CSV table of C-alpha atoms and ligand atoms in Angstrom, one decimal:
chain,number,residue,atom,x,y,z
A,1,MET,CA,6.1,9.0,-18.8
A,2,ALA,CA,4.0,8.6,-15.6
A,3,TRP,CA,6.2,6.5,-13.4
A,4,ASP,CA,7.5,8.8,-10.7
A,5,PHE,CA,9.3,8.0,-7.4
A,6,GLU,CA,9.5,11.6,-6.1
A,7,THR,CA,7.5,13.1,-3.3
A,8,GLU,CA,6.0,16.6,-3.9
A,9,PRO,CA,8.1,19.2,-2.0
A,10,GLU,CA,5.1,20.5,0.0
A,11,PHE,CA,4.2,17.0,1.1
A,12,GLU,CA,7.8,16.2,1.9
A,13,LEU,CA,7.7,19.2,4.3
A,14,LYS,CA,4.8,17.6,6.1
A,15,LEU,CA,6.6,14.3,6.3
A,16,GLU,CA,9.6,16.0,7.8
A,17,TRP,CA,7.4,17.6,10.4
A,18,ILE,CA,5.9,14.2,11.2
A,19,ARG,CA,9.4,12.6,11.5
A,20,GLN,CA,10.6,15.2,13.9
A,21,PHE,CA,7.4,15.3,15.9
A,22,VAL,CA,7.2,11.5,16.3
A,23,ARG,CA,10.9,11.2,17.2
A,24,ASP,CA,11.0,14.1,19.6
A,25,LYS,CA,7.6,14.1,21.2
A,26,VAL,CA,5.7,10.8,20.6
A,27,GLU,CA,8.4,8.1,20.9
A,28,PRO,CA,9.1,9.0,24.5
A,29,LEU,CA,5.5,8.1,25.4
A,30,ASP,CA,6.3,4.5,24.4
A,31,LEU,CA,8.9,4.4,27.1
A,32,ILE,CA,7.0,6.2,29.8
A,33,PHE,CA,3.6,4.6,29.1
A,34,PRO,CA,4.3,1.2,27.5
A,35,HIS,CA,1.2,-1.0,26.7
A,36,ARG,CA,-1.1,1.9,27.5
A,37,SER,CA,-1.7,3.4,24.1
A,38,PHE,CA,-5.1,1.7,23.8
A,39,HIS,CA,-6.3,2.8,27.3
A,40,PRO,CA,-8.6,5.8,27.5
A,41,LEU,CA,-6.6,8.9,28.2
A,42,ASP,CA,-6.4,9.5,32.0
A,43,ASP,CA,-5.0,12.1,34.4
A,44,GLU,CA,-1.5,10.9,33.6
A,45,THR,CA,-1.6,10.4,29.8
A,46,GLY,CA,-4.3,13.0,28.9
A,47,PRO,CA,-2.3,16.2,29.7
A,48,LEU,CA,0.5,15.0,27.5
A,49,VAL,CA,-1.4,13.3,24.6
A,50,ARG,CA,-4.3,15.7,24.1
A,51,PRO,CA,-2.1,18.8,23.2
A,52,MET,CA,-0.1,16.5,20.8
A,53,GLN,CA,-3.3,15.4,19.1
A,54,GLN,CA,-4.2,19.1,18.8
A,55,GLU,CA,-0.9,19.9,17.2
A,56,VAL,CA,-1.5,17.1,14.7
A,57,ARG,CA,-5.0,18.6,13.9
A,58,ASP,CA,-3.4,22.1,13.6
A,59,GLN,CA,-1.1,20.6,11.0
A,60,GLY,CA,-4.1,19.2,9.1
A,61,LEU,CA,-2.8,15.7,9.7
A,62,TRP,CA,-5.5,14.2,12.0
A,63,GLY,CA,-7.0,11.0,10.6
A,64,ALA,CA,-4.8,10.9,7.5
A,65,HIS,CA,-6.7,7.8,6.3
A,66,LEU,CA,-10.0,9.7,6.0
A,67,GLY,CA,-11.5,11.3,3.0
A,68,PRO,CA,-12.8,14.9,3.2
A,69,GLU,CA,-16.3,13.6,3.7
A,70,LEU,CA,-15.2,12.2,7.0
A,71,GLY,CA,-13.2,15.2,8.1
A,72,GLY,CA,-9.8,14.1,6.7
A,73,LYS,CA,-7.7,15.6,4.0
A,74,GLY,CA,-8.2,12.8,1.5
A,75,PHE,CA,-4.5,12.1,1.1
A,76,GLY,CA,-5.2,8.7,-0.5
A,77,GLN,CA,-3.3,5.5,0.2
A,78,LEU,CA,0.0,6.4,-1.3
A,79,LYS,CA,0.5,9.5,0.8
A,80,LEU,CA,-0.9,7.6,3.8
A,81,ALA,CA,1.8,5.0,3.2
A,82,LEU,CA,4.5,7.6,3.5
A,83,ILE,CA,2.9,8.9,6.7
A,84,ASN,CA,2.2,5.5,8.2
A,85,GLU,CA,5.8,4.3,7.7
A,86,ILE,CA,6.8,7.0,10.1
A,87,LEU,CA,4.0,6.3,12.5
A,88,GLY,CA,4.9,2.6,12.5
A,89,THR,CA,8.0,3.4,14.6
A,90,SER,CA,6.0,4.2,17.7
A,91,SER,CA,3.1,2.4,19.4
A,92,TRP,CA,1.6,5.8,20.5
A,93,ALA,CA,1.9,7.6,17.2
A,94,PRO,CA,-1.3,6.1,15.6
A,95,ILE,CA,-3.2,7.2,18.7
A,96,VAL,CA,-1.7,10.7,18.5
A,97,PHE,CA,-2.5,10.9,14.8
A,98,GLY,CA,-6.0,9.3,14.9
A,99,THR,CA,-5.0,6.4,12.6
A,100,ALA,CA,-5.0,3.5,15.0
A,101,ALA,CA,-6.2,0.0,14.1
A,102,PRO,CA,-8.7,-1.5,14.6
A,103,ASP,CA,-10.5,1.9,14.8
A,104,THR,CA,-9.6,2.9,11.3
A,105,GLY,CA,-11.2,-0.2,9.8
A,106,ASN,CA,-14.2,-0.1,12.1
A,107,ALA,CA,-14.7,3.6,11.1
A,108,GLU,CA,-14.4,2.7,7.4
A,109,ILE,CA,-17.3,0.1,7.6
A,110,ILE,CA,-19.6,2.3,9.7
A,111,ALA,CA,-19.0,5.1,7.2
A,112,HIS,CA,-19.8,2.7,4.3
A,113,TYR,CA,-22.6,0.6,5.7
A,114,GLY,CA,-24.0,2.6,8.8
A,115,THR,CA,-27.3,4.4,9.0
A,116,GLU,CA,-27.2,8.1,9.8
A,117,ALA,CA,-28.1,7.3,13.4
A,118,GLN,CA,-25.3,4.8,13.7
A,119,LYS,CA,-22.8,7.2,12.2
A,120,GLU,CA,-23.8,9.9,14.7
A,121,LYS,CA,-23.6,7.5,17.7
A,122,TYR,CA,-20.5,5.5,16.8
A,123,LEU,CA,-18.6,7.0,13.9
A,124,GLN,CA,-18.3,10.6,14.9
A,125,PRO,CA,-16.8,9.9,18.4
A,126,LEU,CA,-14.4,7.4,16.8
A,127,LEU,CA,-13.2,9.9,14.2
A,128,ASN,CA,-12.8,12.6,16.9
A,129,GLY,CA,-10.6,10.2,18.9
A,130,GLU,CA,-13.1,10.3,21.8
A,131,CYS,CA,-13.4,6.5,22.1
A,132,PHE,CA,-12.0,3.2,21.1
A,133,SER,CA,-13.8,0.4,19.3
A,134,CYS,CA,-13.4,-3.4,19.0
A,135,TYR,CA,-13.9,-5.9,16.2
A,136,SER,CA,-15.2,-9.3,17.5
A,137,MET,CA,-15.0,-12.0,14.9
A,138,THR,CA,-12.6,-14.8,15.8
A,139,GLU,CA,-14.0,-17.6,18.0
A,140,PRO,CA,-12.1,-19.8,20.4
A,141,HIS,CA,-12.6,-22.9,18.2
A,142,ALA,CA,-12.2,-21.2,14.8
A,143,GLY,CA,-10.4,-18.2,13.4
A,144,ALA,CA,-9.0,-18.7,9.9
A,145,ASP,CA,-12.2,-20.3,8.7
A,146,PRO,CA,-15.1,-17.9,9.5
A,147,THR,CA,-17.6,-20.4,8.1
A,148,MET,CA,-17.2,-22.4,11.3
A,149,PHE,CA,-18.3,-19.5,13.6
A,150,THR,CA,-21.2,-20.4,15.8
A,151,THR,CA,-22.0,-17.2,17.8
A,152,ARG,CA,-25.7,-16.7,17.1
A,153,ALA,CA,-28.0,-13.7,16.9
A,154,VAL,CA,-31.7,-14.5,17.1
A,155,LYS,CA,-34.5,-12.0,16.4
A,156,ASP,CA,-36.8,-11.6,19.3
A,157,GLY,CA,-39.5,-9.0,18.5
A,158,ASP,CA,-37.7,-5.7,17.9
A,159,GLU,CA,-34.5,-7.0,19.4
A,160,TRP,CA,-31.6,-9.3,18.5
A,161,VAL,CA,-30.3,-11.7,21.2
A,162,ILE,CA,-26.6,-12.6,20.8
A,163,ASN,CA,-25.1,-15.7,22.4
A,164,GLY,CA,-21.6,-17.2,22.0
A,165,TYR,CA,-17.9,-16.8,22.6
A,166,LYS,CA,-15.4,-14.6,20.8
A,167,PHE,CA,-11.6,-14.8,21.2
A,168,PHE,CA,-8.8,-12.3,20.7
A,169,SER,CA,-11.2,-9.3,20.4
A,170,SER,CA,-8.5,-6.6,20.6
A,171,ASN,CA,-9.2,-3.6,22.9
A,172,ALA,CA,-12.6,-4.9,24.1
A,173,ARG,CA,-11.6,-3.8,27.6
A,174,THR,CA,-11.3,-0.2,26.6
A,175,ALA,CA,-13.7,0.0,23.7
A,176,ARG,CA,-17.0,2.0,23.9
A,177,PHE,CA,-18.6,-0.4,21.4
A,178,ILE,CA,-17.9,-3.7,19.7
A,179,ILE,CA,-18.7,-4.8,16.2
A,180,VAL,CA,-19.8,-8.5,16.5
A,181,MET,CA,-20.1,-10.9,13.7
A,182,ALA,CA,-22.9,-13.5,14.4
A,183,VAL,CA,-24.8,-16.2,12.6
A,184,THR,CA,-28.3,-14.9,11.8
A,185,ASP,CA,-29.5,-17.7,9.4
A,186,PRO,CA,-27.9,-21.1,10.0
A,187,ASP,CA,-29.9,-22.6,7.2
A,188,VAL,CA,-28.1,-20.8,4.3
A,189,SER,CA,-24.4,-20.7,3.4
A,190,ALA,CA,-22.2,-18.9,6.0
A,191,TYR,CA,-21.5,-16.3,3.3
A,192,GLN,CA,-25.2,-15.3,3.4
A,193,GLY,CA,-26.1,-16.3,6.9
A,194,MET,CA,-23.9,-14.0,9.0
A,195,SER,CA,-24.5,-10.4,10.0
A,196,MET,CA,-22.6,-7.6,11.9
A,197,PHE,CA,-24.0,-5.8,15.0
A,198,LEU,CA,-22.9,-2.6,16.7
A,199,VAL,CA,-23.0,-3.5,20.4
A,200,PRO,CA,-22.2,-0.9,23.2
A,201,ALA,CA,-19.5,-2.5,25.3
A,202,ASP,CA,-21.5,-1.9,28.5
A,203,THR,CA,-24.6,-3.9,27.3
A,204,PRO,CA,-25.6,-6.4,30.0
A,205,GLY,CA,-24.3,-9.9,29.0
A,206,VAL,CA,-21.1,-8.7,27.3
A,207,ASN,CA,-18.8,-10.5,29.7
A,208,ILE,CA,-15.0,-10.3,29.3
A,209,VAL,CA,-13.9,-13.7,30.6
A,210,ARG,CA,-10.2,-12.7,30.4
A,211,ASN,CA,-7.9,-10.4,28.6
A,212,VAL,CA,-5.2,-12.4,26.9
A,213,GLY,CA,-1.8,-10.8,26.8
A,214,LEU,CA,1.0,-11.0,24.2
A,215,ASP,CA,4.6,-11.8,24.9
A,216,GLY,CA,6.1,-9.4,27.4
A,217,GLU,CA,2.8,-8.1,28.7
A,218,ARG,CA,2.1,-8.8,32.3
A,219,ASP,CA,-1.1,-10.6,33.4
A,220,ASN,CA,-3.1,-7.4,33.8
A,221,GLU,CA,-1.9,-5.8,30.6
A,222,GLY,CA,-3.4,-8.1,28.0
A,223,SER,CA,-5.9,-6.5,25.6
A,224,HIS,CA,-7.2,-9.4,23.5
A,225,ALA,CA,-10.4,-10.5,25.1
A,226,LEU,CA,-12.2,-13.8,25.4
A,227,ILE,CA,-15.8,-12.5,25.5
A,228,HIS,CA,-18.8,-14.4,26.5
A,229,TYR,CA,-21.9,-12.9,24.8
A,230,ASP,CA,-24.5,-14.1,27.2
A,231,ASN,CA,-28.1,-13.3,26.1
A,232,VAL,CA,-26.9,-9.9,24.9
A,233,ARG,CA,-30.0,-7.9,23.8
A,234,VAL,CA,-29.6,-5.1,21.2
A,235,PRO,CA,-32.3,-3.3,19.3
A,236,ALA,CA,-33.0,-4.1,15.6
A,237,GLU,CA,-31.2,-0.8,14.7
A,238,ALA,CA,-27.9,-2.4,16.0
A,239,LEU,CA,-27.7,-4.4,12.7
A,240,LEU,CA,-24.8,-2.9,10.6
A,241,GLY,CA,-25.6,-3.1,6.9
A,242,GLY,CA,-28.1,-5.7,5.8
A,243,GLU,CA,-28.9,-9.1,7.3
A,244,GLY,CA,-26.5,-11.7,5.9
A,245,GLN,CA,-23.9,-9.0,4.8
A,246,ALA,CA,-21.2,-9.8,7.3
A,247,PHE,CA,-18.7,-11.4,4.8
A,248,VAL,CA,-19.0,-8.5,2.4
A,249,ILE,CA,-18.5,-6.0,5.2
A,250,ALA,CA,-15.5,-8.0,6.6
A,251,GLN,CA,-13.8,-7.9,3.3
A,252,THR,CA,-14.2,-4.1,3.0
A,253,ARG,CA,-12.8,-3.7,6.5
A,254,LEU,CA,-9.9,-6.1,6.3
A,255,GLY,CA,-8.5,-4.9,2.9
A,256,GLY,CA,-7.6,-1.5,4.2
A,257,GLY,CA,-6.5,-2.7,7.6
A,258,ARG,CA,-4.0,-5.2,6.1
A,259,ILE,CA,-2.2,-2.7,3.9
A,260,HIS,CA,-2.1,-0.1,6.7
A,261,HIS,CA,-0.3,-2.7,8.9
A,262,ALA,CA,2.2,-3.2,6.0
A,263,MET,CA,2.8,0.5,5.8
A,264,ARG,CA,3.6,0.8,9.5
A,265,THR,CA,5.8,-2.3,9.3
A,266,ILE,CA,8.2,-0.5,6.8
A,267,GLY,CA,9.0,2.0,9.5
A,268,LEU,CA,9.6,-0.6,12.1
A,269,ALA,CA,11.9,-2.7,9.9
A,270,GLN,CA,13.8,0.5,8.9
A,271,LYS,CA,14.3,1.2,12.6
A,272,ALA,CA,15.9,-2.2,13.0
A,273,ILE,CA,18.2,-1.6,10.0
A,274,ASP,CA,19.2,1.8,11.6
A,275,MET,CA,20.1,0.1,14.8
A,276,MET,CA,22.0,-2.7,13.0
A,277,CYS,CA,24.1,-0.2,11.0
A,278,GLU,CA,24.9,1.9,14.0
A,279,ARG,CA,26.0,-1.1,16.0
A,280,ALA,CA,28.1,-2.4,13.0
A,281,LEU,CA,29.9,0.9,12.9
A,282,SER,CA,30.3,1.2,16.7
A,283,ARG,CA,31.5,-2.3,17.9
A,284,SER,CA,34.8,-4.0,17.2
A,285,THR,CA,35.9,-7.5,17.7
A,286,GLN,CA,39.0,-9.4,16.7
A,287,GLY,CA,40.7,-6.3,15.4
A,288,SER,CA,38.0,-4.9,13.2
A,289,LEU,CA,34.6,-3.3,13.2
A,290,LEU,CA,31.5,-5.5,12.9
A,291,GLY,CA,30.7,-3.6,9.8
A,292,ASP,CA,33.9,-4.9,8.2
A,293,LYS,CA,33.0,-8.6,8.7
A,294,GLN,CA,31.5,-10.2,5.7
A,295,PHE,CA,28.8,-12.0,7.6
A,296,VAL,CA,27.6,-8.7,9.1
A,297,GLN,CA,27.8,-7.0,5.7
A,298,GLY,CA,25.6,-9.8,4.4
A,299,PHE,CA,23.1,-9.1,7.1
A,300,ILE,CA,23.0,-5.5,6.2
A,301,ALA,CA,22.8,-6.0,2.4
A,302,ASP,CA,20.1,-8.7,2.7
A,303,SER,CA,18.1,-6.5,5.1
A,304,TYR,CA,18.4,-3.4,2.8
A,305,ALA,CA,17.4,-5.5,-0.2
A,306,GLN,CA,14.4,-7.1,1.6
A,307,LEU,CA,13.1,-3.8,2.9
A,308,LYS,CA,13.5,-1.9,-0.4
A,309,GLN,CA,11.6,-4.6,-2.3
A,310,PHE,CA,8.8,-4.7,0.4
A,311,ARG,CA,8.6,-0.9,0.6
A,312,LEU,CA,8.3,-0.5,-3.2
A,313,PHE,CA,5.7,-3.2,-3.3
A,314,VAL,CA,3.6,-1.6,-0.5
A,315,LEU,CA,3.8,1.8,-2.1
A,316,TYR,CA,2.8,0.3,-5.5
A,317,THR,CA,-0.2,-1.5,-3.9
A,318,ALA,CA,-1.2,1.8,-2.2
A,319,TRP,CA,-1.0,3.5,-5.6
A,320,GLU,CA,-3.1,0.8,-7.1
A,321,ILE,CA,-5.8,1.3,-4.4
A,322,ASP,CA,-5.8,5.1,-5.2
A,323,GLU,CA,-5.9,4.4,-8.9
A,324,TYR,CA,-8.7,1.8,-9.1
A,325,ASN,CA,-10.6,2.7,-5.9
A,326,ASP,CA,-11.5,-0.9,-5.6
A,327,TYR,CA,-10.1,-3.2,-2.9
A,328,LYS,CA,-11.3,-6.2,-4.7
A,329,ARG,CA,-9.3,-5.5,-7.8
A,330,VAL,CA,-6.1,-5.1,-5.6
A,331,ARG,CA,-6.9,-8.1,-3.4
A,332,LYS,CA,-4.0,-10.2,-4.8
A,333,ASP,CA,-1.4,-7.5,-4.0
A,334,ILE,CA,-2.8,-6.6,-0.6
A,335,ALA,CA,-2.7,-10.4,0.3
A,336,THR,CA,0.9,-10.5,-1.1
A,337,ALA,CA,2.0,-7.6,1.1
A,338,LYS,CA,0.3,-9.4,4.1
A,339,VAL,CA,2.2,-12.6,3.3
A,340,VAL,CA,5.6,-10.9,3.0
A,341,MET,CA,5.2,-8.5,5.9
A,342,PRO,CA,5.9,-10.9,8.8
A,343,THR,CA,9.0,-12.4,7.1
A,344,VAL,CA,10.5,-9.0,6.3
A,345,LEU,CA,10.1,-7.7,9.8
A,346,HIS,CA,11.2,-11.0,11.4
A,347,ASP,CA,14.3,-11.4,9.3
A,348,ILE,CA,15.5,-7.9,9.6
A,349,ALA,CA,14.8,-7.7,13.4
A,350,TRP,CA,16.5,-11.1,13.9
A,351,ARG,CA,19.7,-10.0,12.1
A,352,ALA,CA,19.8,-6.7,14.0
A,353,MET,CA,19.3,-8.6,17.2
A,354,GLN,CA,22.2,-10.9,16.4
A,355,VAL,CA,24.5,-8.0,15.5
A,356,HIS,CA,23.8,-6.6,19.0
A,357,GLY,CA,25.0,-9.9,20.7
A,358,ALA,CA,23.7,-10.6,24.2
A,359,LEU,CA,22.4,-7.1,24.5
A,360,GLY,CA,20.2,-7.7,21.5
A,361,VAL,CA,18.2,-10.5,23.2
A,362,SER,CA,17.9,-8.7,26.4
A,363,ASN,CA,14.9,-6.6,27.4
A,364,GLU,CA,17.1,-3.5,27.2
A,365,MET,CA,16.7,-3.5,23.4
A,366,PRO,CA,13.4,-3.7,21.5
A,367,PHE,CA,14.2,-6.6,19.2
A,368,ASN,CA,12.2,-9.3,21.1
A,369,GLY,CA,9.1,-7.1,20.7
A,370,MET,CA,9.7,-6.7,17.0
A,371,ILE,CA,10.1,-10.4,16.4
A,372,HIS,CA,7.0,-11.3,18.4
A,373,GLY,CA,5.2,-8.5,16.6
A,374,ALA,CA,6.2,-10.2,13.3
A,375,ALA,CA,4.7,-13.5,14.5
A,376,SER,CA,1.5,-11.7,15.5
A,377,MET,CA,1.3,-10.1,12.1
A,378,GLY,CA,1.4,-13.5,10.5
A,379,LEU,CA,-2.0,-14.2,12.3
A,380,ALA,CA,-3.8,-11.0,12.9
A,381,ASP,CA,-6.3,-10.3,10.0
A,382,GLY,CA,-5.8,-13.9,8.9
A,383,PRO,CA,-2.9,-16.4,8.9
A,384,THR,CA,-0.1,-16.1,6.2
A,385,GLU,CA,-1.0,-19.5,4.8
A,386,VAL,CA,-4.6,-18.5,4.0
A,387,HIS,CA,-3.4,-15.3,2.3
A,388,LYS,CA,-1.0,-17.4,0.2
A,389,VAL,CA,-3.9,-19.4,-1.0
A,390,THR,CA,-5.7,-16.2,-2.0
A,391,VAL,CA,-2.6,-14.9,-3.9
A,392,ALA,CA,-2.3,-18.2,-5.7
A,393,ARG,CA,-6.0,-18.5,-6.6
A,394,GLN,CA,-6.1,-14.9,-7.8
A,395,LEU,CA,-2.9,-15.4,-9.9
A,396,LEU,CA,-4.2,-18.7,-11.4
A,397,ARG,CA,-7.3,-16.8,-12.6
A,398,GLU,CA,-5.0,-14.9,-14.9
A,399,TYR,CA,-3.9,-18.0,-16.7
A,400,LYS,CA,-5.5,-20.8,-18.7
A,401,ALA,CA,-4.7,-24.4,-19.2
A,402,THR,CA,-3.2,-25.7,-22.4
A,403,ASP,CA,-5.0,-28.6,-24.1
A,404,ASP,CA,-1.8,-29.7,-25.7
A,405,LEU,CA,0.2,-32.6,-24.3
A,406,TRP,CA,3.3,-30.5,-24.1
A,407,PRO,CA,3.6,-27.1,-22.3
A,408,THR,CA,3.5,-24.0,-24.4
A,409,GLU,CA,7.1,-23.3,-23.7
A,410,HIS,CA,8.3,-26.9,-24.5
A,411,LEU,CA,11.5,-26.2,-26.5
A,412,PRO,CA,11.2,-28.9,-29.2
A,413,LYS,CA,7.7,-27.8,-30.0
A,414,LYS,CA,8.8,-24.1,-30.1
A,415,LEU,CA,11.8,-25.0,-32.2
A,416,ALA,CA,9.6,-26.8,-34.7
A,417,ALA,CA,7.2,-23.8,-34.8
A,418,ALA,CA,10.2,-21.4,-35.2
A,419,LYS,CA,11.6,-23.5,-38.1
A,420,ALA,CA,8.2,-23.6,-39.8
A,421,LYS,CA,7.9,-19.8,-39.4
A,422,TYR,CA,11.2,-19.1,-41.1
A,423,ALA,CA,11.3,-22.2,-43.3
A,424,GLU,CA,11.7,-20.1,-46.5
A,425,TYR,CA,14.7,-18.2,-45.0
A,426,LEU,CA,16.3,-21.3,-43.6
A,427,GLU,CA,16.1,-23.1,-47.0
A,428,HIS,CA,17.5,-20.0,-48.7
A,429,GLU,CA,20.5,-20.0,-46.2
A,430,VAL,CA,21.1,-23.7,-46.9
A,431,GLY,CA,20.9,-23.0,-50.6
A,432,ASN,CA,23.7,-20.4,-50.4
A,433,LEU,CA,26.1,-22.7,-48.7
B,1,FAD,C1,-2.3,-9.6,17.7
B,1,FAD,C2,-3.6,-10.1,17.2
B,1,FAD,C3,-4.7,-9.4,17.2
B,1,FAD,C4,-5.9,-9.9,16.8
B,1,FAD,N1,-7.1,-9.1,16.8
B,1,FAD,C5,-8.3,-9.6,16.5
B,1,FAD,C6,-9.5,-8.8,16.6
B,1,FAD,O1,-9.4,-7.7,17.0
B,1,FAD,N2,-10.6,-9.4,16.3
B,1,FAD,C7,-10.8,-10.7,15.9
B,1,FAD,O2,-11.9,-11.1,15.7
B,1,FAD,N3,-9.6,-11.5,15.8
B,1,FAD,C8,-8.4,-11.0,16.1
B,1,FAD,N4,-7.3,-11.7,16.0
B,1,FAD,C9,-7.4,-13.2,15.6
B,1,FAD,C10,-6.9,-13.5,14.2
B,1,FAD,O3,-7.8,-13.0,13.3
B,1,FAD,C11,-6.8,-15.0,14.2
B,1,FAD,O4,-5.7,-15.4,15.0
B,1,FAD,C12,-6.6,-15.6,12.8
B,1,FAD,O5,-7.7,-15.4,12.0
B,1,FAD,C13,-6.3,-17.1,12.9
B,1,FAD,O6,-7.2,-17.8,13.6
B,1,FAD,P1,-6.7,-18.8,14.8
B,1,FAD,O7,-5.8,-18.0,15.7
B,1,FAD,O8,-8.0,-19.4,15.3
B,1,FAD,O9,-5.9,-19.9,14.0
B,1,FAD,P2,-6.4,-21.2,13.3
B,1,FAD,O10,-7.6,-20.9,12.5
B,1,FAD,O11,-6.6,-22.3,14.3
B,1,FAD,O12,-5.2,-21.5,12.4
B,1,FAD,C14,-4.0,-22.0,13.0
B,1,FAD,C15,-3.0,-22.2,11.9
B,1,FAD,O13,-3.4,-23.2,11.0
B,1,FAD,C16,-2.9,-22.9,9.7
B,1,FAD,N5,-4.0,-22.8,8.7
B,1,FAD,C17,-5.3,-22.3,9.0
B,1,FAD,N6,-6.0,-22.3,7.9
B,1,FAD,C18,-5.3,-22.8,6.9
B,1,FAD,C19,-5.5,-23.0,5.5
B,1,FAD,N7,-6.7,-22.7,4.9
B,1,FAD,N8,-4.4,-23.5,4.8
B,1,FAD,C20,-3.2,-23.8,5.4
B,1,FAD,N9,-3.0,-23.6,6.7
B,1,FAD,C21,-4.0,-23.1,7.4
B,1,FAD,C22,-2.1,-21.6,9.8
B,1,FAD,O14,-0.8,-21.9,9.9
B,1,FAD,C23,-2.7,-21.0,11.0
B,1,FAD,O15,-1.8,-20.1,11.6
B,1,FAD,C24,-6.0,-11.2,16.4
B,1,FAD,C25,-4.9,-12.0,16.4
B,1,FAD,C26,-3.7,-11.5,16.8
B,1,FAD,C27,-2.4,-12.4,16.8
């Protein structure tokens, strides 16, 4: 019997260390340095964060998503899920543990498709936590449909010249390099006509027009860049993978990234349940605790049920990735987790906020950020609707049409078949009467 929901005792000890370390040492950074986790370490953050990163390394937990060939422990996705659900409670934790998006996905594709020289120049510093990276795909006029992208890369001798605009390129302002998706052959299908380039962020012509902020961020705090690539010249060696391979590379990258977001979301939603339950047991109104009111009990039960289902599904999907080692084969379940994730976080955070009354909607509690985060998750790495289409298409492939007028499960048809199957017995029964 191979189904097993237990964690190995030795690994559970590691998880306990992570829980305590994140709670005691890392979460305070979120309060002292909000919105700064993706800024290069400076005189203020460096002296605090670097020793923490060393502690994580000493525990053998740095870059938990990486295989041994890249300097990680090769935990696999299931163990990573158990780690990431803890790291999801803090915006600094992924930086302290070397598992922050979009760097994880970017590292994955350079490891997979990069040349030795590209790995040395870009991958190693990224894995060491020495720099940030950016993934620049969405354009101002088109996001969900990459076949509409127009940013163009044209060969000019030994160089490529990139022109166009990209939107919501996260962390471009602090990245050392940017992975840019551009059209290299407009005469073939977009699936064969786009390529990826590794572009140092300080290349002349990489112009950040503005850094768009999310809700709650002040004007100067935004980190999602509108970039104008204005005659950006890069050498031929800047091409990542082969010419026309952008779609294949993007799928490799986004598969892992999506499930990692789902893992971290479990931790965040659990935090909202913890807050909801504490409040339910601490606050009374009209003669009884909130936790004794049936509406609030309903909030708690629904939240518990929703998160349990989601968590088991994410862990199962992580197990599938380990088992099959093939993102394509697990595509339907990764997309399903991506579809469910924003709703789970939104619903639970919303109920927890409601149970906290006015305090809940104030900026003295973290619920607004969670709810906005849920909305962002419904867009980042592709909108929910597009992933629903993927799920449905994949699922439909597992079925085939009936050529009968009536559905296979049509009861009169099945009854007739059942009667025919047991005709002899039925006649016998009748005969005995
Ligand atoms: C926090 C955050 C970080 C991001 N980081 C990056 C990044 O680092 N790099 C990057 O390149 N991009 C990034 N993005 C952009 C993200 O990938 C896009 O927002 C996403 O692909 C959707 O594109 P769009 O915003 O242009 O929406 P559109 O493509 O305009 O779609 C708008 C809406 O239309 C509906 N819709 C679209 N297509 C369909 C369909 N086929 N069927 C039914 N309904 C549909 C959906 O409701 C969708 O939300 C980020 C986004 C967010 C929110």
